[in-house]
Short mmCIF file of C-alpha atoms in Angstrom, two decimals:
data_model
loop_
_atom_site.label_atom_id
_atom_site.label_comp_id
_atom_site.label_asym_id
_atom_site.label_seq_id
_atom_site.Cartn_x
_atom_site.Cartn_y
_atom_site.Cartn_z
CA MET A 9 -7.20 7.30 -65.82
CA THR A 10 -8.81 10.71 -65.24
CA ALA A 11 -9.01 12.36 -61.86
CA THR A 12 -12.76 11.68 -61.76
CA ALA A 13 -12.27 8.00 -62.53
CA ALA A 14 -9.60 7.76 -59.87
CA ALA A 15 -11.92 9.28 -57.30
CA GLN A 16 -14.71 6.89 -58.23
CA SER A 17 -12.58 3.76 -58.15
CA ALA A 18 -12.79 1.58 -55.07
CA LEU A 19 -10.15 2.15 -52.42
CA ASN A 20 -7.57 -0.62 -52.17
CA VAL A 21 -5.39 -0.22 -49.06
CA LEU A 22 -2.82 -2.63 -50.53
CA ASP A 23 -2.40 -0.53 -53.69
CA PRO A 24 -0.13 2.51 -53.19
CA ASN A 25 -1.56 4.26 -56.24
CA SER A 26 -5.11 3.79 -54.93
CA LEU A 27 -4.20 5.09 -51.48
CA LEU A 28 -2.45 8.15 -52.87
CA SER A 29 -5.23 8.83 -55.37
CA HIS A 30 -7.78 8.96 -52.57
CA PHE A 31 -5.86 10.57 -49.71
CA GLY A 32 -2.67 12.13 -51.08
CA ALA A 33 -0.11 13.16 -48.47
CA LEU A 34 -2.61 12.44 -45.67
CA GLY A 35 -2.65 8.82 -46.82
CA VAL A 36 1.14 8.69 -46.49
CA PHE A 37 0.90 9.92 -42.91
CA LEU A 38 -1.90 7.50 -41.92
CA VAL A 39 -0.31 4.43 -43.50
CA LEU A 40 3.11 5.02 -41.98
CA PHE A 41 1.61 5.77 -38.57
CA ALA A 42 -0.37 2.51 -38.66
CA GLU A 43 2.49 0.42 -40.05
CA THR A 44 5.10 1.61 -37.56
CA GLY A 45 2.89 2.18 -34.52
CA LEU A 46 -0.01 -0.26 -34.59
CA LEU A 47 0.28 -4.02 -34.90
CA ILE A 48 -2.58 -3.95 -37.39
CA GLY A 49 -0.20 -2.41 -39.92
CA PHE A 50 1.57 -5.61 -41.03
CA PHE A 51 -0.11 -5.66 -44.42
CA LEU A 52 0.33 -1.98 -45.32
CA PRO A 53 2.72 -1.09 -48.19
CA GLY A 54 5.15 1.29 -46.46
CA ASP A 55 8.15 1.02 -48.82
CA SER A 56 6.17 0.93 -52.04
CA LEU A 57 3.92 3.76 -50.82
CA LEU A 58 6.90 6.04 -50.17
CA PHE A 59 8.51 5.24 -53.51
CA THR A 60 5.24 5.70 -55.39
CA ALA A 61 4.61 9.00 -53.61
CA GLY A 62 8.03 10.15 -54.80
CA LEU A 63 7.17 9.14 -58.35
CA LEU A 64 3.89 11.05 -58.21
CA CYS A 65 5.72 14.15 -57.00
CA ALA A 66 7.67 14.05 -60.27
CA THR A 67 4.59 13.91 -62.51
CA SER A 68 3.23 16.99 -64.24
CA ALA A 69 0.69 19.14 -62.45
CA THR A 70 -1.93 18.12 -65.03
CA SER A 71 -1.55 14.40 -64.32
CA ALA A 72 -4.43 12.37 -62.90
CA VAL A 73 -2.52 12.05 -59.63
CA HIS A 74 0.11 14.62 -58.72
CA LEU A 75 1.59 15.18 -55.27
CA SER A 76 3.80 17.90 -53.85
CA LEU A 77 7.17 16.89 -52.44
CA VAL A 78 6.86 19.78 -49.97
CA THR A 79 3.80 18.14 -48.38
CA VAL A 80 4.70 14.47 -48.85
CA LEU A 81 8.06 14.57 -47.05
CA PRO A 82 6.76 16.19 -43.82
CA ALA A 83 3.74 13.86 -43.83
CA ALA A 84 5.97 10.80 -44.25
CA VAL A 85 8.43 11.84 -41.56
CA ALA A 86 5.65 12.75 -39.11
CA GLY A 87 3.79 9.49 -39.69
CA ALA A 88 6.90 7.37 -39.19
CA ILE A 89 8.11 9.22 -36.08
CA LEU A 90 4.75 9.56 -34.32
CA GLY A 91 3.82 5.98 -35.21
CA ALA A 92 7.03 4.56 -33.75
CA GLN A 93 6.62 6.59 -30.57
CA ALA A 94 3.03 5.40 -30.21
CA GLY A 95 4.18 1.81 -30.69
CA TYR A 96 6.79 2.22 -27.96
CA LEU A 97 4.22 3.63 -25.52
CA ILE A 98 1.78 0.81 -26.30
CA GLY A 99 4.50 -1.77 -25.65
CA ALA A 100 5.50 -0.07 -22.40
CA ARG A 101 1.92 -0.08 -21.11
CA VAL A 102 0.60 -3.40 -22.36
CA GLY A 103 3.84 -5.39 -22.32
CA PRO A 104 4.13 -9.07 -23.24
CA ARG A 105 0.37 -9.49 -23.55
CA LEU A 106 0.60 -7.54 -26.78
CA LEU A 107 3.37 -9.58 -28.39
CA ASP A 108 3.13 -13.09 -26.92
CA ARG A 109 0.34 -14.30 -29.21
CA PRO A 110 0.83 -17.91 -30.33
CA ASP A 111 -2.50 -17.66 -32.15
CA ARG A 112 -0.95 -15.17 -34.59
CA PRO A 113 1.96 -16.96 -36.33
CA ARG A 114 2.91 -14.02 -38.54
CA LEU A 115 3.16 -11.75 -35.53
CA GLN A 116 5.29 -14.30 -33.68
CA GLN A 117 7.64 -14.57 -36.65
CA ALA A 118 8.12 -10.82 -36.65
CA VAL A 119 8.67 -10.81 -32.88
CA THR A 120 11.36 -13.48 -33.25
CA ARG A 121 13.14 -11.49 -35.95
CA SER A 122 12.91 -8.30 -33.89
CA ARG A 123 14.38 -9.98 -30.83
CA GLY A 124 17.11 -11.39 -33.01
CA ALA A 125 17.93 -7.89 -34.29
CA LEU A 126 18.12 -6.57 -30.74
CA HIS A 127 20.39 -9.46 -29.79
CA ARG A 128 22.67 -9.03 -32.79
CA TYR A 129 22.94 -5.25 -33.15
CA GLY A 130 21.95 -3.82 -29.78
CA PRO A 131 18.92 -1.55 -29.20
CA ALA A 132 20.12 1.65 -30.87
CA LYS A 133 21.30 0.15 -34.16
CA ALA A 134 18.36 -2.28 -34.28
CA VAL A 135 15.83 0.57 -34.01
CA VAL A 136 17.42 2.31 -37.01
CA LEU A 137 17.83 -0.81 -39.17
CA ALA A 138 14.31 -2.03 -38.42
CA ARG A 139 12.90 0.85 -40.45
CA PHE A 140 14.09 -0.83 -43.64
CA ILE A 141 12.75 -4.32 -42.83
CA PRO A 142 9.06 -5.06 -43.46
CA LEU A 143 7.20 -6.64 -40.52
CA VAL A 144 10.13 -5.96 -38.18
CA ARG A 145 9.49 -2.20 -38.29
CA THR A 146 5.94 -2.91 -37.13
CA VAL A 147 6.97 -5.01 -34.13
CA LEU A 148 10.28 -3.61 -32.92
CA ASN A 149 8.82 -0.33 -31.60
CA PRO A 150 6.37 -1.93 -29.14
CA LEU A 151 9.02 -4.54 -28.31
CA ALA A 152 11.42 -1.72 -27.36
CA GLY A 153 8.76 -0.43 -24.98
CA THR A 154 8.18 -3.90 -23.58
CA ILE A 155 11.85 -4.40 -22.69
CA ALA A 156 11.95 -0.87 -21.18
CA MET A 157 14.55 0.60 -23.53
CA LYS A 158 15.30 4.11 -22.28
CA VAL A 159 12.75 6.43 -23.83
CA ALA A 160 15.29 9.18 -24.63
CA SER A 161 17.56 6.74 -26.47
CA PHE A 162 14.66 5.12 -28.30
CA THR A 163 13.29 8.50 -29.38
CA LEU A 164 16.66 9.65 -30.69
CA TRP A 165 17.32 6.54 -32.77
CA GLN A 166 13.79 6.07 -34.05
CA VAL A 167 13.83 9.67 -35.30
CA VAL A 168 17.15 9.06 -37.05
CA GLY A 169 15.87 5.85 -38.62
CA GLY A 170 12.50 7.36 -39.52
CA VAL A 171 14.04 10.32 -41.34
CA LEU A 172 16.57 8.18 -43.21
CA TRP A 173 13.89 5.70 -44.31
CA THR A 174 11.10 8.06 -45.34
CA VAL A 175 13.22 10.76 -46.96
CA GLY A 176 15.56 8.27 -48.63
CA VAL A 177 12.89 6.08 -50.23
CA THR A 178 10.68 9.02 -51.23
CA LEU A 179 13.56 10.90 -52.85
CA ALA A 180 14.62 7.73 -54.67
CA GLY A 181 11.19 7.61 -56.29
CA TYR A 182 11.26 11.33 -57.02
CA LEU A 183 14.71 11.17 -58.63
CA LEU A 184 13.66 8.24 -60.81
CA GLY A 185 10.52 10.05 -61.88
CA SER A 186 12.46 13.23 -62.63
CA SER A 187 15.02 11.38 -64.75
CA VAL A 188 12.47 9.62 -66.99
CA PRO A 189 10.78 11.87 -69.57
CA ASN A 190 6.97 11.66 -69.52
CA ILE A 191 7.00 9.44 -66.44
CA ASP A 192 3.17 9.47 -66.50
CA ARG A 193 3.20 7.02 -69.42
CA TYR A 194 5.15 4.41 -67.46
CA LEU A 195 3.67 5.06 -64.03
CA LEU A 196 1.55 1.93 -63.66
CA PRO A 197 4.25 -0.53 -64.83
CA ILE A 198 6.82 1.11 -62.55
CA ILE A 199 4.46 0.96 -59.58
CA ALA A 200 3.76 -2.69 -60.31
CA VAL A 201 7.49 -3.44 -60.29
CA VAL A 202 7.99 -1.49 -57.06
CA VAL A 203 5.16 -3.36 -55.35
CA ALA A 204 6.56 -6.70 -56.53
CA LEU A 205 10.02 -5.83 -55.22
CA SER A 206 8.61 -4.70 -51.87
CA LEU A 207 6.93 -8.08 -51.47
CA ILE A 208 10.18 -10.03 -51.86
CA PRO A 209 11.26 -9.66 -48.20
CA VAL A 210 7.81 -10.80 -47.07
CA ALA A 211 7.93 -13.79 -49.40
CA LEU A 212 11.38 -14.72 -48.12
CA GLU A 213 10.12 -14.53 -44.55
CA VAL A 214 7.17 -16.82 -45.37
CA ARG A 215 9.52 -19.29 -47.04
CA ARG A 216 11.90 -19.18 -44.07
CA SER A 217 9.05 -19.79 -41.62
CA ARG A 218 7.83 -22.80 -43.61
CA SER A 219 11.28 -24.34 -43.81
CA GLY A 220 11.82 -24.03 -40.07
CA ARG A 221 13.39 -21.63 -37.63
CA ASP A 222 15.91 -19.20 -39.06
CA PRO A 223 19.32 -20.61 -38.06
CA ARG A 224 20.64 -17.07 -37.57
CA GLN A 225 18.11 -16.41 -34.83
CA PRO A 226 18.58 -17.62 -31.25
CA GLY A 227 16.66 -20.80 -30.66
CA ARG A 228 15.21 -22.51 -27.66
CA ASP A 229 17.42 -23.39 -24.77
CA PRO A 230 17.00 -27.19 -24.36
CA ARG A 231 18.22 -27.00 -20.77
CA GLN A 232 15.60 -24.47 -19.72
CA GLY A 233 12.80 -25.25 -22.14
CA ARG A 234 12.18 -21.65 -23.11
CA ASP A 235 13.04 -19.21 -25.84
CA ALA A 236 16.57 -17.93 -25.41
CA ALA A 237 15.85 -15.03 -27.77
CA HIS A 238 13.14 -13.86 -25.38
CA ASP A 239 15.61 -13.80 -22.49
CA VAL A 240 18.03 -11.70 -24.54
CA ALA A 241 15.33 -9.21 -25.47
CA VAL A 242 13.92 -8.84 -21.97
CA ARG A 243 17.28 -8.69 -20.23
CA PRO A 244 19.73 -6.74 -22.44
CA THR A 245 23.41 -7.21 -21.89
CA PRO A 246 25.43 -4.51 -20.08
CA GLU A 247 26.90 -3.45 -23.41
CA GLN A 248 23.38 -2.97 -24.80
CA ASP A 249 22.36 -1.01 -21.70
CA ALA A 250 25.32 1.30 -22.25
CA THR A 251 24.30 1.79 -25.87
CA SER A 252 20.71 2.54 -24.94
#
């Protein structure tokens, strides 16, 4: 595909190659900001976008789509960090009204997993690990604001997680592209494989939700008739308070 053909093709926000062809490093920033900061970002391809951007940084300058690692990495880090901070502020201001939405099953599934991560790992570790889990990284930031996690602690750990995630995945794509001669010839098949692999966690989550509640997550308290996971998330334990 020539550069002209790429520009004329219709934009597909679910296709990393299409996003990068149209917007380049700016597209990386916008997608990561939306995925990690706005609840509308569930469907955006964060992992595959970062990996594909790394691949395109390894292509020759004469390729149809070529990106610069010097611009992609700062754009990715900035999008992830600013998006997470925006999500936290939204959660702190809007609160449960944002997340308690029974009319949006996919959102509720992500909220349940996020609360489970907070319960299992504590706020600091959960904020870092959430970066590598699709759907959870969209919800956990506003959830941290909702439960009033200390802003200084949240900021520290979301920056750590954001840098590890964006730089790690992007460099993985770049290193693969640099190690394969004439990577341009295999770009589309590799991107297709990356997209398919990035969808596996989502598919597993859909399968888990259809088969019933995840047994690893806290369930409903039959004595109180409410979600025990919600109580854990809203009222962290003293150990979690010390961590945060």
